[in-house]
């Protein structure tokens, strides 16, 4: 039996067009929701942008749009969808901070399960977040990598969390953590692997929201 390559080619092209249009629609809906703070079809947008994460970023670059908008949309939609559950969550509440926030002269010890133990020396933003966490009933974990999140979830079983990271890492981590508990995300003001900067005020506002 002869394979109808011409028909297969047309089907493939049609499918590619449908996917590209769907990604474009998801980006437009997500951008509208992000800018207007009015959520439209969030599950569709999350599904499309997570499933076609790479192509969505490629489309943004092709149209000279910063590709971090994809991560920002994913983060803000996830925040909006989980905010009510985050506010109502009981039990242990935690904040996950990246180790790149540490001061270059940080002397904190790294526990094999819980990450770096902040001494609250005042040299970086971590100490400020830790002091606010004590006030609002959160526990802070300064983690060297994503594997520590899994360890902490297994050992401490928190019921809600705030995650702080760079755009791509945060959007990916929130997707994974959301399966276990309500999560809120805050992007770093300055990213990179060293000497980064956190939006401390935004983190504290998230803590306050858990007490509403």
Short mmCIF file of C-alpha atoms in Angstrom, two decimals:
data_model
loop_
_atom_site.label_atom_id
_atom_site.label_comp_id
_atom_site.label_asym_id
_atom_site.label_seq_id
_atom_site.Cartn_x
_atom_site.Cartn_y
_atom_site.Cartn_z
CA UNK A 1 0.00 0.00 0.00
CA UNK A 2 1.42 3.36 -1.05
CA UNK A 3 1.79 5.89 1.76
CA UNK A 4 -0.09 9.14 0.91
CA UNK A 5 2.84 11.44 1.66
CA UNK A 6 1.10 14.45 0.13
CA UNK A 7 -1.90 14.04 2.42
CA UNK A 8 0.33 13.46 5.43
CA UNK A 9 2.26 16.62 4.59
CA UNK A 10 -0.93 18.67 4.38
CA UNK A 11 -2.16 17.25 7.70
CA UNK A 12 1.18 18.04 9.32
CA UNK A 13 1.12 21.63 8.02
CA UNK A 14 -2.48 22.08 9.15
CA UNK A 15 -1.65 20.70 12.58
CA UNK A 16 1.36 23.01 12.87
CA UNK A 17 -0.81 26.01 11.97
CA UNK A 18 -3.44 25.04 14.54
CA UNK A 19 -0.76 24.68 17.24
CA UNK A 20 0.86 28.02 16.40
CA UNK A 21 -2.51 29.80 16.39
CA UNK A 22 -3.44 28.15 19.70
CA UNK A 23 -0.15 29.25 21.25
CA UNK A 24 -0.74 32.76 19.94
CA UNK A 25 -4.23 32.84 21.43
CA UNK A 26 -2.88 31.54 24.76
CA UNK A 27 -0.20 34.24 24.78
CA UNK A 28 -2.74 36.97 24.02
CA UNK A 29 -5.14 35.75 26.70
CA UNK A 30 -2.29 35.39 29.16
CA UNK A 31 -0.90 38.84 28.39
CA UNK A 32 -4.36 40.38 28.78
CA UNK A 33 -4.87 38.61 32.11
CA UNK A 34 -1.38 39.62 33.26
CA UNK A 35 -1.77 43.30 32.39
CA UNK A 36 -5.45 43.80 33.24
CA UNK A 37 -5.47 41.54 36.32
CA UNK A 38 -8.57 39.89 34.87
CA UNK A 39 -8.14 36.15 34.44
CA UNK A 40 -9.50 34.65 31.21
CA UNK A 41 -9.46 30.90 30.48
CA UNK A 42 -6.54 30.27 32.88
CA UNK A 43 -6.52 26.47 32.56
CA UNK A 44 -6.31 26.68 28.75
CA UNK A 45 -3.49 29.23 28.93
CA UNK A 46 -1.53 27.22 31.50
CA UNK A 47 -1.97 23.99 29.54
CA UNK A 48 -0.86 25.48 26.22
CA UNK A 49 2.10 27.45 27.56
CA UNK A 50 3.45 24.60 29.66
CA UNK A 51 2.96 22.07 26.85
CA UNK A 52 4.51 24.35 24.21
CA UNK A 53 6.85 26.32 26.45
CA UNK A 54 9.77 26.37 23.99
CA UNK A 55 7.67 27.28 20.91
CA UNK A 56 5.89 30.01 22.87
CA UNK A 57 9.24 31.61 23.73
CA UNK A 58 10.35 31.25 20.11
CA UNK A 59 7.21 33.07 18.90
CA UNK A 60 7.89 35.90 21.36
CA UNK A 61 11.45 36.29 20.11
CA UNK A 62 10.29 36.24 16.48
CA UNK A 63 8.04 39.21 17.22
CA UNK A 64 10.73 41.01 19.26
CA UNK A 65 8.89 40.40 22.53
CA UNK A 66 10.93 39.52 25.61
CA UNK A 67 10.44 35.81 26.11
CA UNK A 68 10.28 36.10 29.93
CA UNK A 69 6.67 37.24 29.41
CA UNK A 70 5.81 33.53 29.03
CA UNK A 71 7.17 32.80 32.52
CA UNK A 72 5.53 35.90 33.97
CA UNK A 73 2.16 34.84 32.61
CA UNK A 74 2.55 31.31 34.00
CA UNK A 75 3.59 32.63 37.42
CA UNK A 76 0.86 35.27 37.73
CA UNK A 77 -1.89 32.92 36.53
CA UNK A 78 -0.75 30.26 38.98
CA UNK A 79 -0.66 32.87 41.76
CA UNK A 80 -4.20 34.01 40.95
CA UNK A 81 -5.61 30.48 40.70
CA UNK A 82 -4.09 29.31 43.99
CA UNK A 83 -4.44 32.47 46.08
CA UNK A 84 -7.70 31.48 47.77
CA UNK A 85 -6.38 28.02 48.74
CA UNK A 86 -3.11 29.63 49.87
CA UNK A 87 -5.02 31.95 52.22
CA UNK A 88 -7.07 29.10 53.68
CA UNK A 89 -4.19 26.64 54.11
CA UNK A 90 -3.45 25.49 57.66
CA UNK A 91 -0.38 23.86 59.12
CA UNK A 92 3.25 24.54 58.25
CA UNK A 93 3.85 27.44 55.87
CA UNK A 94 7.27 27.77 54.24
CA UNK A 95 9.32 30.09 52.05
CA UNK A 96 11.84 28.66 49.60
CA UNK A 97 14.72 31.05 48.86
CA UNK A 98 17.54 30.38 46.38
CA UNK A 99 21.06 30.15 47.78
CA UNK A 100 22.23 32.73 45.23
CA UNK A 101 20.75 35.43 47.53
CA UNK A 102 23.49 34.74 50.08
CA UNK A 103 26.16 37.36 50.69
CA UNK A 104 29.60 36.43 49.28
CA UNK A 105 30.93 36.29 52.85
CA UNK A 106 28.08 34.14 54.16
CA UNK A 107 29.20 31.68 56.86
CA UNK A 108 25.93 29.74 57.06
CA UNK A 109 26.19 25.97 57.37
CA UNK A 110 24.47 23.85 54.73
CA UNK A 111 22.32 21.08 56.18
CA UNK A 112 22.01 18.06 53.82
CA UNK A 113 18.21 18.18 54.04
CA UNK A 114 17.17 21.72 54.97
CA UNK A 115 19.78 23.75 53.09
CA UNK A 116 21.62 26.79 54.46
CA UNK A 117 20.94 27.81 58.07
CA UNK A 118 20.69 31.61 58.04
CA UNK A 119 22.45 33.37 60.94
CA UNK A 120 20.52 36.62 60.34
CA UNK A 121 23.74 38.61 60.15
CA UNK A 122 22.06 41.36 58.13
CA UNK A 123 24.43 41.23 55.16
CA UNK A 124 21.77 40.11 52.65
CA UNK A 125 18.00 40.04 52.10
CA UNK A 126 17.66 36.53 53.54
CA UNK A 127 17.89 37.80 57.11
CA UNK A 128 15.13 40.35 56.48
CA UNK A 129 12.86 37.66 55.01
CA UNK A 130 13.59 35.36 57.97
CA UNK A 131 12.62 38.04 60.48
CA UNK A 132 9.33 38.69 58.64
CA UNK A 133 8.72 34.95 58.43
CA UNK A 134 8.97 34.68 62.23
CA UNK A 135 6.29 37.36 62.52
CA UNK A 136 3.88 35.76 60.05
CA UNK A 137 4.40 32.14 61.03
CA UNK A 138 6.50 30.95 58.09
CA UNK A 139 9.62 28.84 58.06
CA UNK A 140 12.38 29.80 55.62
CA UNK A 141 14.50 27.31 53.71
CA UNK A 142 17.50 28.57 51.75
CA UNK A 143 18.04 25.83 49.19
CA UNK A 144 21.00 25.09 46.88
CA UNK A 145 18.80 23.34 44.30
CA UNK A 146 15.46 21.80 43.42
CA UNK A 147 16.36 18.43 44.97
CA UNK A 148 16.18 20.06 48.40
CA UNK A 149 12.53 20.99 47.81
CA UNK A 150 11.68 17.30 47.43
CA UNK A 151 13.54 16.45 50.65
CA UNK A 152 11.79 19.21 52.59
CA UNK A 153 8.37 18.20 51.26
CA UNK A 154 9.00 14.62 52.33
CA UNK A 155 10.39 15.40 55.79
CA UNK A 156 8.34 18.43 56.89
CA UNK A 157 5.17 18.10 54.76
CA UNK A 158 4.34 21.83 54.52
CA UNK A 159 0.77 22.80 53.65
CA UNK A 160 1.54 25.94 51.65
CA UNK A 161 4.59 27.75 50.35
CA UNK A 162 6.06 30.86 48.77
CA UNK A 163 8.72 30.28 46.14
CA UNK A 164 11.37 32.81 45.12
CA UNK A 165 13.52 32.29 42.03
CA UNK A 166 14.35 33.59 38.55
CA UNK A 167 11.56 33.54 35.94
CA UNK A 168 12.12 30.16 34.21
CA UNK A 169 13.02 28.25 37.35
CA UNK A 170 10.08 29.68 39.28
CA UNK A 171 7.47 28.90 36.61
CA UNK A 172 8.74 25.32 36.36
CA UNK A 173 8.97 24.80 40.13
CA UNK A 174 5.49 26.18 40.75
CA UNK A 175 4.03 23.69 38.30
CA UNK A 176 5.59 20.80 40.22
CA UNK A 177 4.83 22.05 43.74
CA UNK A 178 1.22 22.96 42.88
CA UNK A 179 0.41 19.24 42.76
CA UNK A 180 1.16 19.00 46.49
CA UNK A 181 0.03 22.30 48.02
CA UNK A 182 -1.04 25.86 47.23
CA UNK A 183 1.90 27.97 46.14
CA UNK A 184 2.67 31.62 45.49
CA UNK A 185 5.66 32.80 43.49
CA UNK A 186 7.83 35.93 43.61
CA UNK A 187 10.44 36.59 40.93
CA UNK A 188 13.92 37.84 41.72
CA UNK A 189 14.55 41.49 40.92
CA UNK A 190 18.06 40.62 39.78
CA UNK A 191 18.77 37.08 38.66
CA UNK A 192 21.88 35.09 37.84
CA UNK A 193 23.81 32.51 39.80
CA UNK A 194 25.55 34.93 42.17
CA UNK A 195 24.75 38.09 44.14
CA UNK A 196 21.07 38.16 43.16
CA UNK A 197 18.41 40.44 44.64
CA UNK A 198 14.96 39.58 46.02
CA UNK A 199 11.78 41.64 46.03
CA UNK A 200 11.53 41.56 49.82
CA UNK A 201 8.41 43.73 49.95
CA UNK A 202 6.58 41.38 47.55
CA UNK A 203 7.59 38.34 49.63
CA UNK A 204 6.30 39.98 52.81
CA UNK A 205 3.04 40.92 51.08
CA UNK A 206 2.57 37.25 50.17
CA UNK A 207 3.10 36.34 53.83
CA UNK A 208 0.51 38.91 54.85
CA UNK A 209 -1.98 37.45 52.38
CA UNK A 210 -1.75 34.08 54.12
CA UNK A 211 -3.00 35.75 57.29
CA UNK A 212 -6.06 37.41 55.70
#
